[in-house]
Amino acid sequence: MNGVKRLSAPLNEKQLLNLRAGDEVSIYGVIYTARDAAHKRIYEIIKNGDKMPFDPEGQIIYYVGPTPPRPGRVIGSAGPTTSCRMDKYTPLLLEKGIKAVIGKGKRSEEIKKSFIENGAVYLVALGGAGALLSRHIVRAEVIAFEDLGPEAIYKMEVEGFPAFVCYDLYGRDLFEEGIKKYRKE
Amino acid sequence: MREVHWERISKAVAELFKKINYYLNEDVYNALKKSLEIEESPVGKRVLCQLLENAEIAAEERIPLCQDTGIAVVFISLGQEVIIKGKNLEDAVNIGVAEGYSEGYLRKSVVRDPIKRINTGNNTPAIIHTEIIPGDKIKITVSAKGGGSENMSAMSMLSPAAGSEGIIDFVLETVKRAGPNPCPPIIVGVGVGGNFELAPLLAKKALLRPLNEKNEDEFWRNMEDILLQKINSLGIGPQGFGGRITALKVSIETFPCHIASLPVAVNIDCHCHRHWTIEI
């Protein structure tokens, strides 16, 4: 670990070039949520040549379907969901300008390549730590697909949202490196 | 015969689902704490610390440990001397699930049809397993099973010739393929024997055993130890970032089986490991 790096969303190239697999980051700014059903809809919107619900340039997508907030709260529990279910839709979104996604778990080789080709990184937040992560979400509003309930697209403002860099721009992979280091034959 | 009003069941189910989603079971909390002493990876240690902190925040704020508050799995052991008054058992359970998920601000994660995928809006129907037992009590066990770990579970009909080695290989292969996806440190439930539909149910029941209890049979107890040691040698580690602690526990349940078969099922649970049992 090289100390925590601060990221301001939306992201620029300089911030991305500075990241290495294994870095812990702390995210500030606006991010957008989307999981399975929202991805399917965005994918169809792009394929049809229609306008996305938000401008994707430099943005971070967070794979999350939060629990409903208690009255007076910003959001309920809000940790990442398994990323590989979004693999089918990811390359197109990266081509549209998304520069990072936050999820959990490994992705296919093809997707790993797609991140590098599009100059984007894969961040992993702690799966099953939705209570802790919710404390870093200071504002949340549904901006599209309200009918999808927990799968709607939220615009979230985050402060110090913690994540780890999993795939960086240089082709390194935290999962692979970590397992190699600790595996006993 | 003892009469039990349906609302006693539905209220109990509602409260149980709230409880397991807010409060990490003590045995899991203690196991995570103990893991912190064993884990060598700095990132792994950091993950374990954050999971402990997450449990403390969840309890303090009554906010779910994880946003995936699961599909509701309910085991009912119904004493044969009990009469349920007012509604049938299945309705009582489902009303309880709907109430618990709504009142508890839990996420509704169930779709009506596997392909059409419209959310049912109240997290029902629950998956209900019932058995009739002697006596006049009702034992209710609830489990909130998240999609991430359930998706990584697997079942195989091995040949009897595959033996212990076949079982070990299949369990390891399943955990290895799952890698970081089911939110390690995981709990591994293994069902051996029975038939095609029983082995996965045995695996699920194995997950309900407290973390400090082992199989009563010496052979299977050893197998649990061997599997845990081998799984923790895979290097997957907390959250899959590499490390010594991939699983907190392996529990095996067995059942007699056909002379031609050796069914094996592996049900993986995440570190939230949400389940609880009461008796009314």
Short mmCIF file of C-alpha atoms in Angstrom, two decimals:
data_model
loop_
_atom_site.label_atom_id
_atom_site.label_comp_id
_atom_site.label_asym_id
_atom_site.label_seq_id
_atom_site.Cartn_x
_atom_site.Cartn_y
_atom_site.Cartn_z
CA MET A 1 0.00 0.00 0.00
CA ASN A 2 1.34 3.40 -0.94
CA GLY A 3 -0.90 5.61 1.15
CA VAL A 4 -4.36 6.76 0.16
CA LYS A 5 -4.69 8.68 -3.14
CA ARG A 6 -7.40 11.27 -3.53
CA LEU A 7 -9.58 11.13 -6.66
CA SER A 8 -11.89 13.92 -7.80
CA ALA A 9 -14.80 12.83 -9.98
CA PRO A 10 -15.27 13.34 -12.91
CA LEU A 11 -11.78 12.04 -13.62
CA ASN A 12 -9.03 13.38 -15.87
CA GLU A 13 -6.15 11.57 -17.55
CA LYS A 14 -3.55 12.84 -15.11
CA GLN A 15 -5.37 11.31 -12.16
CA LEU A 16 -5.75 7.99 -13.97
CA LEU A 17 -2.09 7.78 -15.01
CA ASN A 18 -1.10 8.20 -11.36
CA LEU A 19 -3.00 5.09 -10.22
CA ARG A 20 -1.45 1.66 -9.68
CA ALA A 21 -3.12 -1.65 -8.91
CA GLY A 22 -3.23 -2.05 -5.13
CA ASP A 23 -3.53 1.69 -4.40
CA GLU A 24 -6.19 2.67 -1.93
CA VAL A 25 -8.17 5.66 -3.19
CA SER A 26 -10.54 8.10 -1.59
CA ILE A 27 -13.15 9.48 -4.00
CA TYR A 28 -14.73 12.94 -3.87
CA GLY A 29 -17.34 14.39 -6.21
CA VAL A 30 -20.22 13.10 -8.30
CA ILE A 31 -20.64 9.47 -9.37
CA TYR A 32 -23.53 7.63 -11.05
CA THR A 33 -24.98 4.26 -10.10
CA ALA A 34 -26.09 1.51 -12.45
CA ARG A 35 -26.43 -2.24 -12.07
CA ASP A 36 -27.87 -5.04 -14.20
CA ALA A 37 -31.21 -3.63 -15.38
CA ALA A 38 -29.97 -0.04 -15.80
CA HIS A 39 -26.99 -1.29 -17.82
CA LYS A 40 -29.32 -3.18 -20.13
CA ARG A 41 -31.36 -0.01 -20.72
CA ILE A 42 -28.34 2.28 -21.21
CA TYR A 43 -26.89 -0.24 -23.65
CA GLU A 44 -30.10 -0.18 -25.69
CA ILE A 45 -30.23 3.63 -25.56
CA ILE A 46 -26.68 3.89 -26.93
CA LYS A 47 -27.32 1.24 -29.59
CA ASN A 48 -30.39 3.17 -30.72
CA GLY A 49 -28.32 6.33 -31.00
CA ASP A 50 -30.28 8.06 -28.22
CA LYS A 51 -28.93 10.28 -25.48
CA MET A 52 -27.65 8.71 -22.24
CA PRO A 53 -29.34 9.80 -18.97
CA PHE A 54 -26.08 11.58 -18.02
CA ASP A 55 -22.98 12.85 -19.85
CA PRO A 56 -20.51 9.93 -19.56
CA GLU A 57 -17.30 11.91 -20.19
CA GLY A 58 -14.80 11.20 -17.41
CA GLN A 59 -17.48 9.80 -15.12
CA ILE A 60 -17.40 6.98 -12.60
CA ILE A 61 -20.15 4.34 -12.57
CA TYR A 62 -20.81 2.59 -9.28
CA TYR A 63 -22.40 -0.87 -9.48
CA VAL A 64 -24.84 -0.65 -6.58
CA GLY A 65 -28.48 -1.20 -5.73
CA PRO A 66 -28.87 0.48 -2.32
CA THR A 67 -31.39 -0.34 0.39
CA PRO A 68 -34.10 2.31 0.95
CA PRO A 69 -33.02 5.07 3.36
CA ARG A 70 -34.66 5.50 6.75
CA PRO A 71 -36.53 8.82 6.96
CA GLY A 72 -34.09 11.70 7.20
CA ARG A 73 -31.20 9.68 5.80
CA VAL A 74 -29.45 10.21 2.46
CA ILE A 75 -29.22 6.55 1.50
CA GLY A 76 -29.45 3.07 2.96
CA SER A 77 -26.77 0.41 2.83
CA ALA A 78 -24.80 0.89 -0.38
CA GLY A 79 -21.96 -1.51 -1.15
CA PRO A 80 -20.86 -2.82 -4.55
CA THR A 81 -22.43 -5.68 -6.45
CA THR A 82 -20.57 -8.32 -8.51
CA SER A 83 -19.07 -6.61 -11.56
CA CYS A 84 -18.78 -9.47 -14.06
CA ARG A 85 -22.54 -9.38 -14.69
CA MET A 86 -21.96 -5.99 -16.31
CA ASP A 87 -19.18 -7.31 -18.60
CA LYS A 88 -21.49 -7.54 -21.59
CA TYR A 89 -22.24 -3.81 -21.45
CA THR A 90 -18.94 -2.39 -20.18
CA PRO A 91 -16.88 -1.93 -23.40
CA LEU A 92 -19.55 0.25 -24.99
CA LEU A 93 -19.78 2.45 -21.89
CA LEU A 94 -16.00 2.83 -21.76
CA GLU A 95 -16.01 3.83 -25.42
CA LYS A 96 -18.54 6.52 -24.52
CA GLY A 97 -16.12 8.08 -22.05
CA ILE A 98 -16.65 6.36 -18.68
CA LYS A 99 -13.23 6.41 -16.98
CA ALA A 100 -13.76 4.21 -13.95
CA VAL A 101 -16.25 1.77 -12.53
CA ILE A 102 -16.59 0.66 -8.92
CA GLY A 103 -17.70 -2.89 -8.23
CA LYS A 104 -16.45 -6.11 -6.73
CA GLY A 105 -15.00 -9.35 -8.07
CA LYS A 106 -13.01 -10.27 -11.14
CA ARG A 107 -13.80 -9.52 -14.80
CA SER A 108 -13.14 -11.35 -18.03
CA GLU A 109 -9.83 -10.98 -19.88
CA GLU A 110 -11.65 -9.23 -22.68
CA ILE A 111 -12.98 -6.59 -20.29
CA LYS A 112 -9.57 -6.13 -18.71
CA LYS A 113 -8.23 -5.29 -22.18
CA SER A 114 -11.14 -2.96 -22.83
CA PHE A 115 -10.26 -0.94 -19.71
CA ILE A 116 -6.68 -0.49 -20.92
CA GLU A 117 -7.68 0.33 -24.50
CA ASN A 118 -10.10 2.99 -23.30
CA GLY A 119 -7.76 4.46 -20.69
CA ALA A 120 -10.07 3.52 -17.82
CA VAL A 121 -9.52 1.81 -14.46
CA TYR A 122 -11.42 -0.78 -12.46
CA LEU A 123 -11.94 0.09 -8.81
CA VAL A 124 -13.14 -2.31 -6.15
CA ALA A 125 -15.02 -1.25 -3.03
CA LEU A 126 -15.56 -3.58 -0.10
CA GLY A 127 -18.31 -6.08 -0.83
CA GLY A 128 -20.59 -6.55 2.13
CA ALA A 129 -19.56 -3.27 3.76
CA GLY A 130 -22.65 -1.32 2.67
CA ALA A 131 -23.20 0.28 6.09
CA LEU A 132 -19.68 1.67 6.22
CA LEU A 133 -19.74 2.86 2.59
CA SER A 134 -23.09 4.60 3.03
CA ARG A 135 -21.40 7.08 5.39
CA HIS A 136 -19.40 8.44 2.46
CA ILE A 137 -22.46 9.21 0.34
CA VAL A 138 -23.59 12.71 1.23
CA ARG A 139 -26.25 13.24 -1.43
CA ALA A 140 -28.29 10.89 -3.63
CA GLU A 141 -31.08 11.43 -6.11
CA VAL A 142 -32.67 9.19 -8.70
CA ILE A 143 -32.09 10.71 -12.15
CA ALA A 144 -33.40 7.91 -14.40
CA PHE A 145 -35.32 4.63 -14.52
CA GLU A 146 -37.18 5.20 -11.25
CA ASP A 147 -39.43 2.24 -12.11
CA LEU A 148 -36.46 -0.08 -11.56
CA GLY A 149 -36.56 0.54 -7.79
CA PRO A 150 -33.16 -0.38 -6.32
CA GLU A 151 -31.79 -0.65 -9.87
CA ALA A 152 -32.58 2.96 -10.81
CA ILE A 153 -29.75 5.35 -11.73
CA TYR A 154 -28.75 7.57 -8.81
CA LYS A 155 -26.56 10.61 -9.03
CA MET A 156 -24.50 10.49 -5.84
CA GLU A 157 -22.18 12.96 -4.24
CA VAL A 158 -19.43 11.16 -2.35
CA GLU A 159 -16.85 12.32 0.18
CA GLY A 160 -13.84 10.16 0.87
CA PHE A 161 -15.47 7.08 -0.63
CA PRO A 162 -12.90 4.27 -0.14
CA ALA A 163 -11.91 1.84 -2.91
CA PHE A 164 -8.91 -0.09 -4.18
CA VAL A 165 -7.43 0.13 -7.68
CA CYS A 166 -7.82 -3.33 -9.15
CA TYR A 167 -6.92 -2.95 -12.85
CA ASP A 168 -4.71 0.03 -13.70
CA LEU A 169 -3.78 1.57 -17.05
CA TYR A 170 -0.54 -0.43 -17.14
CA GLY A 171 -2.19 -3.87 -17.25
CA ARG A 172 -1.60 -4.76 -13.62
CA ASP A 173 -4.26 -6.75 -11.76
CA LEU A 174 -4.52 -6.63 -7.96
CA PHE A 175 -6.41 -9.95 -7.73
CA GLU A 176 -3.80 -11.84 -9.76
CA GLU A 177 -0.86 -10.30 -7.95
CA GLY A 178 -2.41 -10.83 -4.53
CA ILE A 179 -3.25 -14.47 -5.09
CA LYS A 180 0.17 -15.22 -6.57
CA LYS A 181 1.83 -13.73 -3.52
CA TYR A 182 -0.14 -15.71 -0.93
CA ARG A 183 -0.89 -19.00 -2.69
CA LYS A 184 0.75 -22.08 -1.14
CA GLU A 185 1.24 -24.97 -3.54
CA MET B 1 -53.03 -30.09 20.16
CA ARG B 2 -51.45 -26.67 20.63
CA GLU B 3 -52.92 -23.76 18.72
CA VAL B 4 -50.65 -21.01 17.34
CA HIS B 5 -52.11 -17.92 15.71
CA TRP B 6 -50.57 -17.18 12.27
CA GLU B 7 -49.52 -13.70 13.35
CA ARG B 8 -47.07 -15.10 15.87
CA ILE B 9 -45.26 -16.70 12.96
CA SER B 10 -45.42 -13.69 10.63
CA LYS B 11 -44.28 -11.25 13.34
CA ALA B 12 -41.41 -13.52 14.29
CA VAL B 13 -40.30 -13.85 10.67
CA ALA B 14 -40.46 -10.06 10.16
CA GLU B 15 -38.35 -9.38 13.27
CA LEU B 16 -35.82 -12.08 12.39
CA PHE B 17 -35.11 -10.66 8.95
CA LYS B 18 -34.50 -7.22 10.40
CA LYS B 19 -32.26 -8.64 13.11
CA ILE B 20 -30.04 -10.70 10.81
CA ASN B 21 -29.59 -7.84 8.38
CA TYR B 22 -28.53 -5.31 11.05
CA TYR B 23 -26.56 -7.42 13.49
CA LEU B 24 -23.63 -9.57 12.48
CA ASN B 25 -23.80 -12.88 14.37
CA GLU B 26 -21.36 -12.94 17.27
CA ASP B 27 -19.61 -16.08 16.04
CA VAL B 28 -18.83 -14.37 12.71
CA TYR B 29 -17.65 -11.17 14.42
CA ASN B 30 -15.33 -13.19 16.65
CA ALA B 31 -14.05 -15.25 13.72
CA LEU B 32 -13.24 -12.07 11.76
CA LYS B 33 -11.44 -10.66 14.78
CA LYS B 34 -9.43 -13.83 15.19
CA SER B 35 -8.59 -13.81 11.46
CA LEU B 36 -6.98 -10.43 11.91
CA GLU B 37 -4.27 -12.11 14.00
CA ILE B 38 -3.57 -14.70 11.30
CA GLU B 39 -3.83 -12.62 8.14
CA GLU B 40 -0.43 -11.61 6.76
CA SER B 41 -1.47 -9.39 3.87
CA PRO B 42 -1.59 -5.68 4.81
CA VAL B 43 -4.48 -5.08 2.38
CA GLY B 44 -6.21 -8.18 3.77
CA LYS B 45 -5.86 -6.86 7.33
CA ARG B 46 -7.27 -3.51 6.23
CA VAL B 47 -10.28 -5.28 4.68
CA LEU B 48 -10.92 -7.30 7.86
CA CYS B 49 -10.76 -4.13 9.99
CA GLN B 50 -13.26 -2.41 7.71
CA LEU B 51 -15.61 -5.40 7.90
CA LEU B 52 -15.55 -5.23 11.71
CA GLU B 53 -16.19 -1.49 11.53
CA ASN B 54 -19.04 -2.11 9.08
CA ALA B 55 -20.68 -4.49 11.57
CA GLU B 56 -20.41 -1.88 14.32
CA ILE B 57 -21.95 0.86 12.15
CA ALA B 58 -24.77 -1.44 10.99
CA ALA B 59 -25.74 -2.33 14.55
CA GLU B 60 -25.48 1.23 15.79
CA GLU B 61 -27.54 2.77 12.98
CA ARG B 62 -29.83 -0.22 12.32
CA ILE B 63 -28.78 -0.10 8.68
CA PRO B 64 -28.22 -3.35 6.74
CA LEU B 65 -24.70 -4.80 6.85
CA CYS B 66 -24.92 -5.23 3.08
CA GLN B 67 -27.22 -3.62 0.52
CA ASP B 68 -28.03 -7.07 -0.85
CA THR B 69 -30.41 -8.05 1.94
CA GLY B 70 -30.96 -11.32 0.16
CA ILE B 71 -33.67 -13.61 -0.99
CA ALA B 72 -35.53 -14.83 2.09
CA VAL B 73 -34.89 -18.49 2.89
CA VAL B 74 -37.04 -19.89 5.70
CA PHE B 75 -36.77 -23.32 7.30
CA ILE B 76 -39.78 -24.37 9.35
CA SER B 77 -39.78 -27.43 11.57
CA LEU B 78 -43.40 -27.81 12.54
CA GLY B 79 -44.31 -29.93 15.55
CA GLN B 80 -47.01 -32.40 14.53
CA GLU B 81 -49.08 -31.38 17.57
CA VAL B 82 -49.41 -27.77 16.41
CA ILE B 83 -52.42 -26.29 14.64
CA ILE B 84 -51.86 -22.95 12.92
CA LYS B 85 -54.96 -20.76 13.26
CA GLY B 86 -56.22 -18.10 10.89
CA LYS B 87 -54.00 -18.51 7.81
CA ASN B 88 -51.89 -21.18 6.22
CA LEU B 89 -48.22 -21.48 7.09
CA GLU B 90 -46.89 -20.32 3.73
CA ASP B 91 -48.99 -17.14 3.76
CA ALA B 92 -47.95 -16.42 7.35
CA VAL B 93 -44.26 -16.66 6.38
CA ASN B 94 -44.62 -14.54 3.25
CA ILE B 95 -46.58 -11.84 5.07
CA GLY B 96 -43.79 -11.78 7.65
CA VAL B 97 -41.14 -11.44 4.94
CA ALA B 98 -43.02 -8.60 3.22
CA GLU B 99 -43.48 -6.77 6.54
CA GLY B 100 -39.90 -7.25 7.66
CA TYR B 101 -38.42 -6.04 4.38
CA SER B 102 -40.72 -3.03 4.26
CA GLU B 103 -40.57 -1.93 7.92
CA GLY B 104 -36.86 -2.68 8.11
CA TYR B 105 -35.87 -0.62 5.06
CA LEU B 106 -34.40 -3.74 3.47
CA ARG B 107 -33.91 -4.07 -0.27
CA LYS B 108 -36.49 -5.90 -2.33
CA SER B 109 -34.43 -8.17 -4.55
CA VAL B 110 -36.91 -10.67 -5.99
CA VAL B 111 -38.27 -10.69 -9.56
CA ARG B 112 -41.52 -12.46 -10.42
CA ASP B 113 -40.27 -14.24 -13.54
CA PRO B 114 -36.65 -15.29 -14.22
CA ILE B 115 -36.71 -13.82 -17.75
CA LYS B 116 -39.32 -11.04 -17.62
CA ARG B 117 -37.68 -9.77 -14.43
CA ILE B 118 -40.27 -7.47 -12.87
CA ASN B 119 -39.56 -6.86 -9.16
CA THR B 120 -42.31 -8.27 -6.90
CA GLY B 121 -41.89 -5.18 -4.72
CA ASN B 122 -41.91 -6.86 -1.32
CA ASN B 123 -39.15 -9.49 -1.51
CA THR B 124 -41.65 -12.35 -1.60
CA PRO B 125 -42.06 -15.16 -2.27
CA ALA B 126 -39.66 -16.59 0.29
CA ILE B 127 -38.04 -19.94 -0.37
CA ILE B 128 -39.63 -22.09 2.30
CA HIS B 129 -38.49 -25.53 3.44
CA THR B 130 -40.84 -27.30 5.85
CA GLU B 131 -40.53 -30.50 7.81
CA ILE B 132 -42.82 -32.12 10.32
CA ILE B 133 -41.19 -33.02 13.63
CA PRO B 134 -42.50 -34.60 16.87
CA GLY B 135 -43.82 -32.30 19.58
CA ASP B 136 -45.80 -29.06 19.86
CA LYS B 137 -43.19 -26.42 18.99
CA ILE B 138 -42.38 -24.54 15.80
CA LYS B 139 -38.72 -24.00 14.99
CA ILE B 140 -38.12 -21.15 12.56
CA THR B 141 -34.75 -20.56 10.92
CA VAL B 142 -34.32 -17.63 8.57
CA SER B 143 -31.45 -16.89 6.25
CA ALA B 144 -30.95 -13.87 3.98
CA LYS B 145 -28.97 -15.17 1.04
CA GLY B 146 -27.22 -12.67 -1.21
CA GLY B 147 -26.92 -13.19 -4.95
CA GLY B 148 -23.14 -12.75 -5.15
CA SER B 149 -22.29 -15.80 -3.07
CA GLU B 150 -25.25 -17.90 -4.21
CA ASN B 151 -24.19 -17.44 -7.86
CA MET B 152 -20.81 -18.98 -7.08
CA SER B 153 -22.30 -22.17 -5.62
CA ALA B 154 -22.19 -25.45 -7.56
CA MET B 155 -23.34 -29.06 -7.62
CA SER B 156 -21.88 -32.20 -9.20
CA MET B 157 -22.89 -35.85 -9.47
CA LEU B 158 -19.53 -37.55 -8.88
CA SER B 159 -18.78 -41.19 -9.46
CA PRO B 160 -18.41 -43.19 -6.19
CA ALA B 161 -14.90 -44.07 -7.39
CA ALA B 162 -13.96 -40.38 -7.10
CA GLY B 163 -14.08 -40.77 -3.29
CA SER B 164 -12.70 -38.24 -0.84
CA GLU B 165 -10.29 -36.85 -3.41
CA GLY B 166 -13.12 -36.16 -5.83
CA ILE B 167 -14.98 -34.24 -3.14
CA ILE B 168 -11.91 -32.22 -2.16
CA ASP B 169 -11.11 -31.39 -5.80
CA PHE B 170 -14.67 -30.27 -6.53
CA VAL B 171 -14.90 -28.04 -3.45
CA LEU B 172 -11.51 -26.45 -4.17
CA GLU B 173 -12.31 -25.93 -7.84
CA THR B 174 -15.60 -24.24 -6.89
CA VAL B 175 -13.97 -21.90 -4.37
CA LYS B 176 -11.08 -21.12 -6.73
CA ARG B 177 -13.42 -20.29 -9.60
CA ALA B 178 -15.49 -18.08 -7.28
CA GLY B 179 -12.33 -16.15 -6.35
CA PRO B 180 -13.19 -12.66 -5.09
CA ASN B 181 -16.82 -12.71 -6.27
CA PRO B 182 -18.66 -14.15 -3.24
CA CYS B 183 -17.11 -11.59 -0.85
CA PRO B 184 -14.45 -13.57 1.02
CA PRO B 185 -13.83 -14.43 3.81
CA ILE B 186 -16.52 -16.95 2.94
CA ILE B 187 -18.29 -19.73 4.80
CA VAL B 188 -18.47 -22.95 2.80
CA GLY B 189 -21.39 -25.35 3.18
CA VAL B 190 -20.89 -28.78 1.62
CA GLY B 191 -23.60 -31.38 1.10
CA VAL B 192 -22.49 -34.93 0.34
CA GLY B 193 -24.87 -37.75 -0.54
CA GLY B 194 -28.62 -37.92 -0.86
CA ASN B 195 -29.55 -37.33 -4.48
CA PHE B 196 -29.73 -34.57 -7.09
CA GLU B 197 -32.04 -32.27 -5.11
CA LEU B 198 -30.99 -33.19 -1.60
CA ALA B 199 -27.24 -32.49 -1.81
CA PRO B 200 -27.69 -28.70 -2.34
CA LEU B 201 -30.19 -28.58 0.52
CA LEU B 202 -27.67 -30.36 2.77
CA ALA B 203 -25.07 -27.77 1.72
CA LYS B 204 -27.45 -24.96 2.66
CA LYS B 205 -28.22 -26.61 6.01
CA ALA B 206 -24.49 -26.99 6.63
CA LEU B 207 -24.23 -23.19 6.45
CA LEU B 208 -26.62 -22.91 9.40
CA ARG B 209 -24.26 -24.66 11.79
CA PRO B 210 -22.53 -22.33 14.31
CA LEU B 211 -18.93 -21.57 13.31
CA ASN B 212 -17.50 -23.23 16.42
CA GLU B 213 -19.28 -26.56 15.84
CA LYS B 214 -17.89 -29.37 13.75
CA ASN B 215 -19.35 -32.50 12.17
CA GLU B 216 -19.99 -35.17 14.83
CA ASP B 217 -18.40 -37.90 12.73
CA GLU B 218 -14.62 -38.04 12.98
CA PHE B 219 -14.06 -38.75 9.28
CA TRP B 220 -16.13 -35.76 8.16
CA ARG B 221 -14.73 -33.56 10.91
CA ASN B 222 -11.25 -34.26 9.49
CA MET B 223 -12.50 -33.57 6.00
CA GLU B 224 -13.78 -30.17 7.17
CA ASP B 225 -10.35 -29.35 8.60
CA ILE B 226 -8.53 -30.52 5.47
CA LEU B 227 -10.80 -28.49 3.21
CA LEU B 228 -10.46 -25.33 5.32
CA GLN B 229 -6.67 -25.64 5.30
CA LYS B 230 -6.57 -26.24 1.53
CA ILE B 231 -8.98 -23.37 0.80
CA ASN B 232 -6.90 -21.01 2.90
CA SER B 233 -3.82 -22.08 0.93
CA LEU B 234 -5.40 -20.83 -2.31
CA GLY B 235 -4.24 -17.28 -1.51
CA ILE B 236 -7.52 -15.60 -2.46
CA GLY B 237 -7.72 -13.71 0.84
CA PRO B 238 -10.15 -11.09 2.18
CA GLN B 239 -12.11 -9.54 -0.71
CA GLY B 240 -9.91 -11.56 -3.09
CA PHE B 241 -6.98 -9.14 -2.75
CA GLY B 242 -4.65 -11.98 -1.74
CA GLY B 243 -4.07 -13.34 1.74
CA ARG B 244 -4.33 -16.22 4.16
CA ILE B 245 -7.98 -15.90 5.16
CA THR B 246 -10.22 -17.00 2.30
CA ALA B 247 -12.73 -18.99 4.36
CA LEU B 248 -13.73 -18.82 8.02
CA LYS B 249 -15.31 -22.24 8.11
CA VAL B 250 -16.18 -25.36 6.14
CA SER B 251 -19.20 -27.37 7.32
CA ILE B 252 -20.22 -30.68 5.79
CA GLU B 253 -23.59 -32.41 6.06
CA THR B 254 -24.10 -35.91 4.70
CA PHE B 255 -26.95 -38.30 3.87
CA PRO B 256 -27.12 -41.92 2.61
CA CYS B 257 -27.12 -42.24 -1.17
CA HIS B 258 -27.60 -44.65 -4.08
CA ILE B 259 -24.93 -47.32 -4.77
CA ALA B 260 -24.24 -45.62 -8.12
CA SER B 261 -24.00 -42.02 -6.89
CA LEU B 262 -21.83 -39.55 -5.02
CA PRO B 263 -23.69 -36.22 -5.17
CA VAL B 264 -21.71 -33.20 -3.90
CA ALA B 265 -22.95 -29.63 -3.56
CA VAL B 266 -21.10 -26.51 -2.44
CA ASN B 267 -23.09 -23.56 -1.15
CA ILE B 268 -20.97 -20.49 -0.53
CA ASP B 269 -21.96 -17.75 1.90
CA CYS B 270 -20.39 -14.31 2.25
CA HIS B 271 -18.87 -12.90 5.43
CA CYS B 272 -22.21 -11.34 6.46
CA HIS B 273 -23.49 -14.91 6.94
CA ARG B 274 -26.99 -13.86 8.01
CA HIS B 275 -29.12 -16.49 9.71
CA TRP B 276 -30.89 -17.06 13.03
CA THR B 277 -33.16 -19.64 14.66
CA ILE B 278 -35.96 -19.31 17.18
CA GLU B 279 -38.57 -21.63 18.64
CA ILE B 280 -42.17 -20.73 19.39
#
